[in-house]
Coordinates of C-alpha atoms in Angstrom, one line a residue:
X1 CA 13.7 -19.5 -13.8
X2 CA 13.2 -18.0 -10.3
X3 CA 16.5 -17.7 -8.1
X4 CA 16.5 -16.8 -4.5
X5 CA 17.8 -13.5 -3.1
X6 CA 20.2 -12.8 -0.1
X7 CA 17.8 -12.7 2.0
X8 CA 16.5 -16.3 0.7
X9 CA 13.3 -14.9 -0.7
X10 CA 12.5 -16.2 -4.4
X11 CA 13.1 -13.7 -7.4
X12 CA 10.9 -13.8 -9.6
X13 CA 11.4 -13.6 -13.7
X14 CA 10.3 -10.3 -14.0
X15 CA 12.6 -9.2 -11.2
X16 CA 15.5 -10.7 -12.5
X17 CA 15.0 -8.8 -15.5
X18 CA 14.8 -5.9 -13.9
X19 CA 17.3 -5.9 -11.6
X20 CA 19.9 -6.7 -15.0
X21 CA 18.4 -3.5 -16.2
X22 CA 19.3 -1.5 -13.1
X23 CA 22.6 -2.7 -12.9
X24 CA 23.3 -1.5 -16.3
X25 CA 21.5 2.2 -16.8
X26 CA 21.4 4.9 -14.0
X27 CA 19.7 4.6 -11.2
X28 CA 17.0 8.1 -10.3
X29 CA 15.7 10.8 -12.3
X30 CA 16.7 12.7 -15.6
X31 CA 13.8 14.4 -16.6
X32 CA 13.3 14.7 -20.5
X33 CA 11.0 12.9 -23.1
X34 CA 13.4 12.4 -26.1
X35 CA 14.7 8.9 -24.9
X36 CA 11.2 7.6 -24.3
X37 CA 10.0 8.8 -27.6
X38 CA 12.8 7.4 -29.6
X39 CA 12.2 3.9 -27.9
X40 CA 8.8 3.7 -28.0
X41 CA 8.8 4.4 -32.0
X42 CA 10.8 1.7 -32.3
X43 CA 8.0 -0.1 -30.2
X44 CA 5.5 1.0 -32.8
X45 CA 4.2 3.6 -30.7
X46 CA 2.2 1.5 -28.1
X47 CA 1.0 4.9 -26.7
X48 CA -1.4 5.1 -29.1
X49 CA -2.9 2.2 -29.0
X50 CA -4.4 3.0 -25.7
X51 CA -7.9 2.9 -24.4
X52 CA -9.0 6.5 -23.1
X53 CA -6.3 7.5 -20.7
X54 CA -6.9 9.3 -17.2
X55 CA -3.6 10.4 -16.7
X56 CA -3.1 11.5 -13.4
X57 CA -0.7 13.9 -11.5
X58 CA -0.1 15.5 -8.1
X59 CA 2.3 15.4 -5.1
X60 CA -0.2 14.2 -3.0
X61 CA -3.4 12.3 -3.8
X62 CA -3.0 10.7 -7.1
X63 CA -2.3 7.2 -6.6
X64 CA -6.1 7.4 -4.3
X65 CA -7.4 9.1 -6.6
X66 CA -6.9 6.5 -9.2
X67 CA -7.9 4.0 -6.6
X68 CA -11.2 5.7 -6.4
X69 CA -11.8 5.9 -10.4
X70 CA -10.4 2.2 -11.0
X71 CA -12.8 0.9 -8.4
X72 CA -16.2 3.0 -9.7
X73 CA -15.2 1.7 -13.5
X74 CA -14.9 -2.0 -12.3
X75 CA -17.9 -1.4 -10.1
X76 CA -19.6 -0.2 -13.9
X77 CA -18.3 -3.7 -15.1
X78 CA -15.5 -2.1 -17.0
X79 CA -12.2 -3.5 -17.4
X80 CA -9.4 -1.1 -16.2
X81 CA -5.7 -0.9 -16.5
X82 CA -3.7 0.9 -13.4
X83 CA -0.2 2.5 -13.7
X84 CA 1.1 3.4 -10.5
X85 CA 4.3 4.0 -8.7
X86 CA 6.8 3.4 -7.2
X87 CA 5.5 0.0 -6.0
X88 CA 5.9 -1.0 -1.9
X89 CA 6.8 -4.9 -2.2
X90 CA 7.0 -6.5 -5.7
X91 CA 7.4 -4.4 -9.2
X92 CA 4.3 -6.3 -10.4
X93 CA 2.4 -4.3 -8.7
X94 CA 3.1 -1.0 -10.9
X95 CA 0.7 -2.7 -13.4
X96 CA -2.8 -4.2 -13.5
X97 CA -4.2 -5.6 -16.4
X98 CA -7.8 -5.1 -16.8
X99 CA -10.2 -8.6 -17.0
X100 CA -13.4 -8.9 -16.8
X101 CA -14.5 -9.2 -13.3
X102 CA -11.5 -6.9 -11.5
X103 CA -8.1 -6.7 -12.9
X104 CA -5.1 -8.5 -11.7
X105 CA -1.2 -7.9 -10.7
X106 CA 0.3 -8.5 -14.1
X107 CA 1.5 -11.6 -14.6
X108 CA 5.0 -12.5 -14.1
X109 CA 6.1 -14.2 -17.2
X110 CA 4.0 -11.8 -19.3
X111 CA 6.1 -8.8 -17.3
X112 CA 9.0 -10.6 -18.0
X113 CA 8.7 -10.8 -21.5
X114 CA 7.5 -7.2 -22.0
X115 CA 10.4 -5.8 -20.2
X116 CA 13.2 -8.2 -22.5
X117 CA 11.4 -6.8 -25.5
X118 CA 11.6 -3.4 -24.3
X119 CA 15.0 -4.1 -23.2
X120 CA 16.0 -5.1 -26.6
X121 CA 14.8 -2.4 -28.5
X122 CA 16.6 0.2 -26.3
X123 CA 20.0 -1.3 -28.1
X124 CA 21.6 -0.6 -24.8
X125 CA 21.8 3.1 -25.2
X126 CA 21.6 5.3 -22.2
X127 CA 18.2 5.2 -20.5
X128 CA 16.6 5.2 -17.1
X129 CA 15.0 2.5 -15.7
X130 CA 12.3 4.6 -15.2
X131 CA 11.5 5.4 -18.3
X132 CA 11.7 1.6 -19.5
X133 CA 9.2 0.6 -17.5
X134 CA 7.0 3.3 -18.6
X135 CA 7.4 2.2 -21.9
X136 CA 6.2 -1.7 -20.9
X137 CA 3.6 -0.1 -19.3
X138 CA 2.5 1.0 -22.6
X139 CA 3.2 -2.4 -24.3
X140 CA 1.6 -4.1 -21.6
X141 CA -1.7 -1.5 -21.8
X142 CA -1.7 -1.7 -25.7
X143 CA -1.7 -5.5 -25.6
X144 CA -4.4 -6.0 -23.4
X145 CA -7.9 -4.8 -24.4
X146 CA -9.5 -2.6 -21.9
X147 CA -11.9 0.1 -21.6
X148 CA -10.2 2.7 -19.7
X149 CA -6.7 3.4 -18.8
X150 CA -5.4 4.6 -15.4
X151 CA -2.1 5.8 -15.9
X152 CA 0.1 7.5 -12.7
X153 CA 2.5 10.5 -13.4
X154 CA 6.4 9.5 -11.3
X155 CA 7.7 12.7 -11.0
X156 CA 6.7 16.6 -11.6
X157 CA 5.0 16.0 -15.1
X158 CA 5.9 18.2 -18.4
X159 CA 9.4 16.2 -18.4
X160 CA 7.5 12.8 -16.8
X161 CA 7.8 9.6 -19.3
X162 CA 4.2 9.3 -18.9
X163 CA 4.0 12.8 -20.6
X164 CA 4.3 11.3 -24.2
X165 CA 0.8 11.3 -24.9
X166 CA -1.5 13.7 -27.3
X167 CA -4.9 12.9 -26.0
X168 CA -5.3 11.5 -22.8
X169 CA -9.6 11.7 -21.9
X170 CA -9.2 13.9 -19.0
X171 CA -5.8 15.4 -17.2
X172 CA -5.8 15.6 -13.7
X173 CA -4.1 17.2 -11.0
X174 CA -4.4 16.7 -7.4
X175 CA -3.1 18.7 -3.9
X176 CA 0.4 20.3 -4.7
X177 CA 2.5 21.1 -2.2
X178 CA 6.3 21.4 -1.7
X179 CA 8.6 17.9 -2.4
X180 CA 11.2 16.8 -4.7
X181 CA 12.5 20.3 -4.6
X182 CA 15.8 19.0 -6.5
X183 CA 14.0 18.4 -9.7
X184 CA 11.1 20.6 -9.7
X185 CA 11.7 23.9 -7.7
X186 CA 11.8 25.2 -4.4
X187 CA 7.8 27.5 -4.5
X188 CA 4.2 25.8 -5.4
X189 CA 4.5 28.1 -8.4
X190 CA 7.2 26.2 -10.1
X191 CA 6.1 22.6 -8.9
X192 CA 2.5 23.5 -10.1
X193 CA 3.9 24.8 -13.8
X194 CA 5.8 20.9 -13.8
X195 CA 2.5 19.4 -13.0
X196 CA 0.5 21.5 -15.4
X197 CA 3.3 20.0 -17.9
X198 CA 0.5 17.2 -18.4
X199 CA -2.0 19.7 -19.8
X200 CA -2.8 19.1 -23.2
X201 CA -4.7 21.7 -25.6
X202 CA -8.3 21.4 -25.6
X203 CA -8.4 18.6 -23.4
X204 CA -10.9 18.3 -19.9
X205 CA -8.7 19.3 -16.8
X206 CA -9.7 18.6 -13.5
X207 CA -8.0 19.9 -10.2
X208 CA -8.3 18.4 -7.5
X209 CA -8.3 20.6 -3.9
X210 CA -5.2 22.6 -3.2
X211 CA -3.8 24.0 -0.2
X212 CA -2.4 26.7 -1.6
X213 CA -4.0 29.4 -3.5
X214 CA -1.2 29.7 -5.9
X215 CA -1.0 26.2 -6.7
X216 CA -4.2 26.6 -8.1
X217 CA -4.1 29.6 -10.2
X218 CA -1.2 28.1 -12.0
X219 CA -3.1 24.9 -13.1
X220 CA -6.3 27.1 -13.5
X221 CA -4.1 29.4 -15.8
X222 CA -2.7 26.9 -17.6
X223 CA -5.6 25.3 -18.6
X224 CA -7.1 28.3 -19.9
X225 CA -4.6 29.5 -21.8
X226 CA -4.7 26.0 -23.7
X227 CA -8.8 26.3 -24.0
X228 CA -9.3 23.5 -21.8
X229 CA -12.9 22.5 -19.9
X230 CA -11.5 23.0 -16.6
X231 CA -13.5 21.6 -13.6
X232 CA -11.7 22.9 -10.3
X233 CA -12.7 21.5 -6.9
X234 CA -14.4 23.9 -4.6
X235 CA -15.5 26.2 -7.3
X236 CA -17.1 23.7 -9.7
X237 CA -17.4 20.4 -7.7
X238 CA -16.8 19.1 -3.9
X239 CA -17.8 16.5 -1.7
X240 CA -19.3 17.2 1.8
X241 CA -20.0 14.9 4.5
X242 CA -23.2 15.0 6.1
X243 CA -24.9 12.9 8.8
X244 CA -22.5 9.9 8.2
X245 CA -22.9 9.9 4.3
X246 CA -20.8 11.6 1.6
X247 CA -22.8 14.2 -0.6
X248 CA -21.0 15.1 -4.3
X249 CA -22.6 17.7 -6.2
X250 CA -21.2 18.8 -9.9
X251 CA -23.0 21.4 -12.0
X252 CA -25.0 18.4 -13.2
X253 CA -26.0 16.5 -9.7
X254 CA -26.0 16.2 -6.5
X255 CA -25.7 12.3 -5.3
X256 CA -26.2 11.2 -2.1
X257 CA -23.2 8.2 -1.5
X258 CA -21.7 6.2 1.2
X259 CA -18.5 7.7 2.8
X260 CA -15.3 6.3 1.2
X261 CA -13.6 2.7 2.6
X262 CA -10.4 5.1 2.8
X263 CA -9.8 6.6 6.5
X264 CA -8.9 10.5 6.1
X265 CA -11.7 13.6 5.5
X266 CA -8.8 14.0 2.5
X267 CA -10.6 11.0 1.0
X268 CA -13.5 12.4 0.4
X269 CA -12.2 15.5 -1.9
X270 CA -10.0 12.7 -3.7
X271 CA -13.4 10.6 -4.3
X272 CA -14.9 13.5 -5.6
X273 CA -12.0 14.3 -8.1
X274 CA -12.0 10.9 -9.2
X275 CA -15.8 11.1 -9.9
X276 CA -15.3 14.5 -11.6
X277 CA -12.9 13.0 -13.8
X278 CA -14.1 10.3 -15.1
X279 CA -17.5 11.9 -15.9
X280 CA -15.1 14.8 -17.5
X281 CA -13.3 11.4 -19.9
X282 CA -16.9 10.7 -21.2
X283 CA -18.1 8.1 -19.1
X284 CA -21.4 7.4 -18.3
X285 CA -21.7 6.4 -14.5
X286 CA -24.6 5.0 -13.2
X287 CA -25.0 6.1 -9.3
X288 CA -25.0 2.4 -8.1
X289 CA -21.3 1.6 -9.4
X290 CA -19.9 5.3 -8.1
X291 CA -21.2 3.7 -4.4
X292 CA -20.1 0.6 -4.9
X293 CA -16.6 1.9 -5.8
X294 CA -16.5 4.1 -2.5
X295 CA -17.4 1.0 -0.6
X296 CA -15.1 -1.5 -2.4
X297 CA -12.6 0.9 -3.1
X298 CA -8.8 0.1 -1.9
X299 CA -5.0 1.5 -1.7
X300 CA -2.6 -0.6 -0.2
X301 CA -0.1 1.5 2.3
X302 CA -2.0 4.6 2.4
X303 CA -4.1 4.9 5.6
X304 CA -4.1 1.4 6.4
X305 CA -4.6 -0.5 9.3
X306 CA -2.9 -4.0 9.7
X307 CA -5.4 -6.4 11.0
X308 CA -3.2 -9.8 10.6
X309 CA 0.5 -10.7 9.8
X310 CA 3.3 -11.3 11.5
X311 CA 4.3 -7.3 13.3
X312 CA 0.4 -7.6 14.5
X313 CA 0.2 -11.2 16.2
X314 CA 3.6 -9.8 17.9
X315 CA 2.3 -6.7 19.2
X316 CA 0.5 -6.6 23.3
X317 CA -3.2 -7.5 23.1
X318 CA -5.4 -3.9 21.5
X319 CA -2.5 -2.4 19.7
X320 CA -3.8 -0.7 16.7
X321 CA -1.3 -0.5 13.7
X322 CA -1.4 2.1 11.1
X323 CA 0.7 2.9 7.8
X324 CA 1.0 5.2 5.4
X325 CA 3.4 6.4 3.3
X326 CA 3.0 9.9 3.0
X327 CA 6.5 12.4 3.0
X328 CA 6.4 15.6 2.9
X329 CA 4.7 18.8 4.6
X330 CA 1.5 18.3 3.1
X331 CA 1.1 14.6 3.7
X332 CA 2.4 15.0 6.8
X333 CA -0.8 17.8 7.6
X334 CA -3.2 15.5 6.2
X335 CA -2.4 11.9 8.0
X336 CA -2.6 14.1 11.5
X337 CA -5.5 15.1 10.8
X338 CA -7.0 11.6 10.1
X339 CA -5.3 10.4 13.3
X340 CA -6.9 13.2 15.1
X341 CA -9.9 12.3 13.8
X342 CA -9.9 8.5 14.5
X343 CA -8.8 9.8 18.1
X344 CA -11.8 11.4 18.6
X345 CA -13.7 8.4 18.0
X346 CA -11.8 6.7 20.1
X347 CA -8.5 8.2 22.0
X348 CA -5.6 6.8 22.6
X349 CA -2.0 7.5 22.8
X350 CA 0.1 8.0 19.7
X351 CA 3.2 7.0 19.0
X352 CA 5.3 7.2 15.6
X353 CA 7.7 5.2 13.8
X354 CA 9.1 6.7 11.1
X355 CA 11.8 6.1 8.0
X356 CA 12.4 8.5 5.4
X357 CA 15.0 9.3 2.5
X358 CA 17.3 12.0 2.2
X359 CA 15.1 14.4 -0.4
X360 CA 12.4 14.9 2.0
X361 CA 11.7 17.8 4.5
X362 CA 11.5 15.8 7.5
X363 CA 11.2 18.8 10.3
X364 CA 7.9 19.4 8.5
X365 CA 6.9 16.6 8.0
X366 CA 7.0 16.0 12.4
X367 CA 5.6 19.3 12.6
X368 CA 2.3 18.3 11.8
X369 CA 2.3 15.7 14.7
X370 CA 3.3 18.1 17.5
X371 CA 1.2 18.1 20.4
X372 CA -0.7 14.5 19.4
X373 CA 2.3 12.0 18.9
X374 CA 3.9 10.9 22.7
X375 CA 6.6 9.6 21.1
X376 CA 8.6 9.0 17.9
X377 CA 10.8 6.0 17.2
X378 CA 13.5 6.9 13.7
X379 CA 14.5 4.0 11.7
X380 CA 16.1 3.2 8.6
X381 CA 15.2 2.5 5.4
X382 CA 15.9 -0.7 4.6
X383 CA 18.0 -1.6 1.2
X384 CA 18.1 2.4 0.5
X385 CA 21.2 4.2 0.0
X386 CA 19.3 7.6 0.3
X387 CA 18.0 6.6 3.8
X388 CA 18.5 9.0 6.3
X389 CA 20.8 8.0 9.5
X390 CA 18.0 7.2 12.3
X391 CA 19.8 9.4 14.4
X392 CA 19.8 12.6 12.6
X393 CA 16.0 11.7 11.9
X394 CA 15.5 11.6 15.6
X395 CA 17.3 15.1 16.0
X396 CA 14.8 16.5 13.7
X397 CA 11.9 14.8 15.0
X398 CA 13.1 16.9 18.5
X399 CA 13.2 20.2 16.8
X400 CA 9.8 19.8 15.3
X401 CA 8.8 19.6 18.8
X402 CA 8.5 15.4 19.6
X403 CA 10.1 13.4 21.8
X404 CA 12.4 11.0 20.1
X405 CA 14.5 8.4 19.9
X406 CA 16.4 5.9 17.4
X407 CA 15.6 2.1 16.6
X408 CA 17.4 -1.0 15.1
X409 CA 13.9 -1.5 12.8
X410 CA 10.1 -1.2 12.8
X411 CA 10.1 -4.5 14.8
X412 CA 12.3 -3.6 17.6
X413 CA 10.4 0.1 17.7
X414 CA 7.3 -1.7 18.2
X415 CA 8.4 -4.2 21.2
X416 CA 9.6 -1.4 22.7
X417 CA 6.5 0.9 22.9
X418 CA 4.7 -2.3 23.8
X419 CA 7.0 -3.0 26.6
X420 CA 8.0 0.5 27.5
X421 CA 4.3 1.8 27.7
X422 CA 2.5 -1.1 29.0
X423 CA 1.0 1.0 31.4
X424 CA -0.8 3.3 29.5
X425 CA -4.7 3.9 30.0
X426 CA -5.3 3.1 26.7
X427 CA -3.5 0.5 24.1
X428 CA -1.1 2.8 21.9
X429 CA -2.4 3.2 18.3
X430 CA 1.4 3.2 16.3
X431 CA 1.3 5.2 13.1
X432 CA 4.2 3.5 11.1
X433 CA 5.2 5.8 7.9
X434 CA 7.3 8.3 6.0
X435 CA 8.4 6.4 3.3
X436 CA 7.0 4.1 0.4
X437 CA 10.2 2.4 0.5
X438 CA 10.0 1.4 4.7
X439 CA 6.6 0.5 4.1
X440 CA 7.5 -1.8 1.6
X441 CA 9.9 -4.0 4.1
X442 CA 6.8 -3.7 6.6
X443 CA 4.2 -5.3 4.3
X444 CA 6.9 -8.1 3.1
X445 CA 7.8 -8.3 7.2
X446 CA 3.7 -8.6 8.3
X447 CA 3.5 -11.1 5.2
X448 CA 1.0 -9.0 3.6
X449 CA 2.0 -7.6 0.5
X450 CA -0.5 -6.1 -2.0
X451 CA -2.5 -8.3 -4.3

């Protein structure tokens, strides 16, 4: 039965489960795929019970790009089931179950159950948590008649617990750019040869657009060498905006679609990679749905501006809220760019709040915003032991360039630009990000968590 937390929020089944399993096995990373293949045999091998798989990689861009292909499939009237991670406010939402109609948050009991059986079957021998709920994820997706499976790499890919299946429909594998330089490598060679980890022989590869030039000749490499259909953005498809309406062309079409629901010109490449893809996994996609999903389309905590809750009503009249939770150099580049953009629709000053954990590159990450943010406001990440001290985050904020200072929480950042800059010409627009984890506490703060 639910049981409240310290804070006096109700725990859920699921989460009570979960939390017994986190107590017990270590917590982070430890990249290999024997322990997930010995379990899930003893699961019957729910991996192969699987409707065709997109299985989708990238440091930045994957989790929208899957946003993008579940919303264009349900747009087809196809039922869909979504693997992504890490979740921002409950660990429901790391699973959808496809229905009829739109899928759903798993349910909790149904969760609950999947992860005791999972649990049980592990015999207690050493595992991560990680890979446990990768392997419910494939009980839950085996159990649950769908059409199409949407399935989200964690980390790098070759040695990901995702990366136990022969014969996904389509491998893709979005911008690359430096981050979780501990596990994967300190170049975009060596991160990109992890991703490629995902390739599989013979099977359709698409790459989304890269940044760096020898991201992409890795994956394009790879790919080759394994006699893959490769399908590169740029070179084979791309999406251009033109007078207010998104064009994608392919070596089959050129379509003439509505712009994406997703702030950022990023959006628009990952739209077209998601399109790519799933015509690459066989589907047949009728031009009404692929609109529909661009229109409909939605990712919770990327881009996203608060309209309601709790941190809004308590902001001055015209604030404009933004998060994202984008965390290293290259996400860093792309949400300043969408902020420049929406400043040149309409300007106004600025200002940042930002959280992050210990393995990111945080002076890079600011880098991006000198010259546009007025001021940054550090704060911690809430129930993180990798958090970096607010302070230190402020020093680098300075050496990238920004003005900065240190903050209690989000909250008490955001009374103070409201009451420090009242007099500004324009209300501030506040850009609250850096980590999936802060973003988390805001959503479950604001009182809107994702559904």
């Amino acid at each position: 039965m639910p049981v409240s937390s310290a804070r006096g929020a109700v725990v859920s089944a699921a989460e009570q489960e979960i939390n017994a399993l986190m107590a017990l096995h270590p917590k982070g990373f430890d990249l290999s795929l024997g322990r997930i293949t010995r379990l899930l045999e003893r699961l019957g091998n729910p991996h192969e019970k699987l409707p065709p798989v997109i299985h989708i990689a990238g440091t930045n861009g994957k989790g929208s790009t899957s946003a993008f292909c579940r919303a264009i499939l349900e747009a087809q009237g196809l039922k869909v089931h979504v693997h992504t991670s890490p979740h921002l406010v409950n660990w429901h939402e790391r699973f959808r179950i496809g229905t009829a109609g739109g899928g759903t948050l798993v349910e909790d009991e149904m969760l609950a159950d999947a992860v005791r059986r999972v649990a049980a079957a592990n015999q207690g021998e050493m595992i991560t948590v990680f890979e446990i709920l990768t392997a419910v994820m494939f009980v839950l997706f085996s159990e649950n008649p769908a059409d199409a499976a949407l399935i989200e790499v964690g980390l790098g890919g070759r040695f990901d617990a995702t990366n136990v299946m022969a014969h996904p429909a389509v491998s893709v594998i979005m911008s690359i750019s430096l981050d979780h330089q501990a596990y994967l490598g300190d170049h975009v060679e060596l991160i990109a040869a992890e991703k490629a980890g995902i390739i599989k022989r013979g099977t359709p590869v698409v790459i989304g657009a890269q940044t760096e030039d020898a991201a992409r000749d890795v994956l394009t490499g790879s790919a080759e060498r394994l006699g893959c259909p490769v399908s590169v953005y740029g070179q084979d498809f791309f999406a251009v905006e033109e007078n207010g309406r998104m064009a994608y062309q392919d070596e089959d079409e050129l379509i003439d679609l509505p712009l994406p629901r997703l702030a950022g010109r990023h959006q628009q490449a990952n739209a077209a990679a998601a399109i790519r893809a799933l015509k690459a996994a066989g589907f047949k996609l009728e031009e009404k749905a692929i609109a529909e999903g661009l229109v409909n389309v939605s990712w919770p905590g990327r881009l996203e501006r608060l309209t309601h809750g709790r941190l809004v009503e308590n902001a001055m009249d015209g604030v404009e809220l933004w998060i994202d939770g984008g965390h290293n150099p290259g996400a860093g580049r792309v949400i300043a760019e969408a902020m420049a953009n929406l400043n040149d629709r309409e300007s106004r000053p600025l200002f940042l709040i930002t959280g992050m954990i210990n393995t990111k590159d945080p002076v890079g990450y600011f880098e991006a915003f000198a010259g546009m943010a007025r001021h940054v406001f550090t704060v911690p990440v809430p129930d993180s032991e990798a958090g970096l001290d607010p302070e230190f985050l402020a020093d680098t904020a300075d050496e990238a360039g920004l003005s900065a200072e240190s903050a209690k929480d989000v909250e008490s950042a955001i009374e103070a630009i409201c009451r420090n800059w009242n007099g500004l010409e324009r209300p501030p627009r506040i850009l609250i990000g850096g980590s999936l984890y802060l973003l988390g506490d805001v959503l479950r703060v604001n009182g809107t968590p994702p559904v």
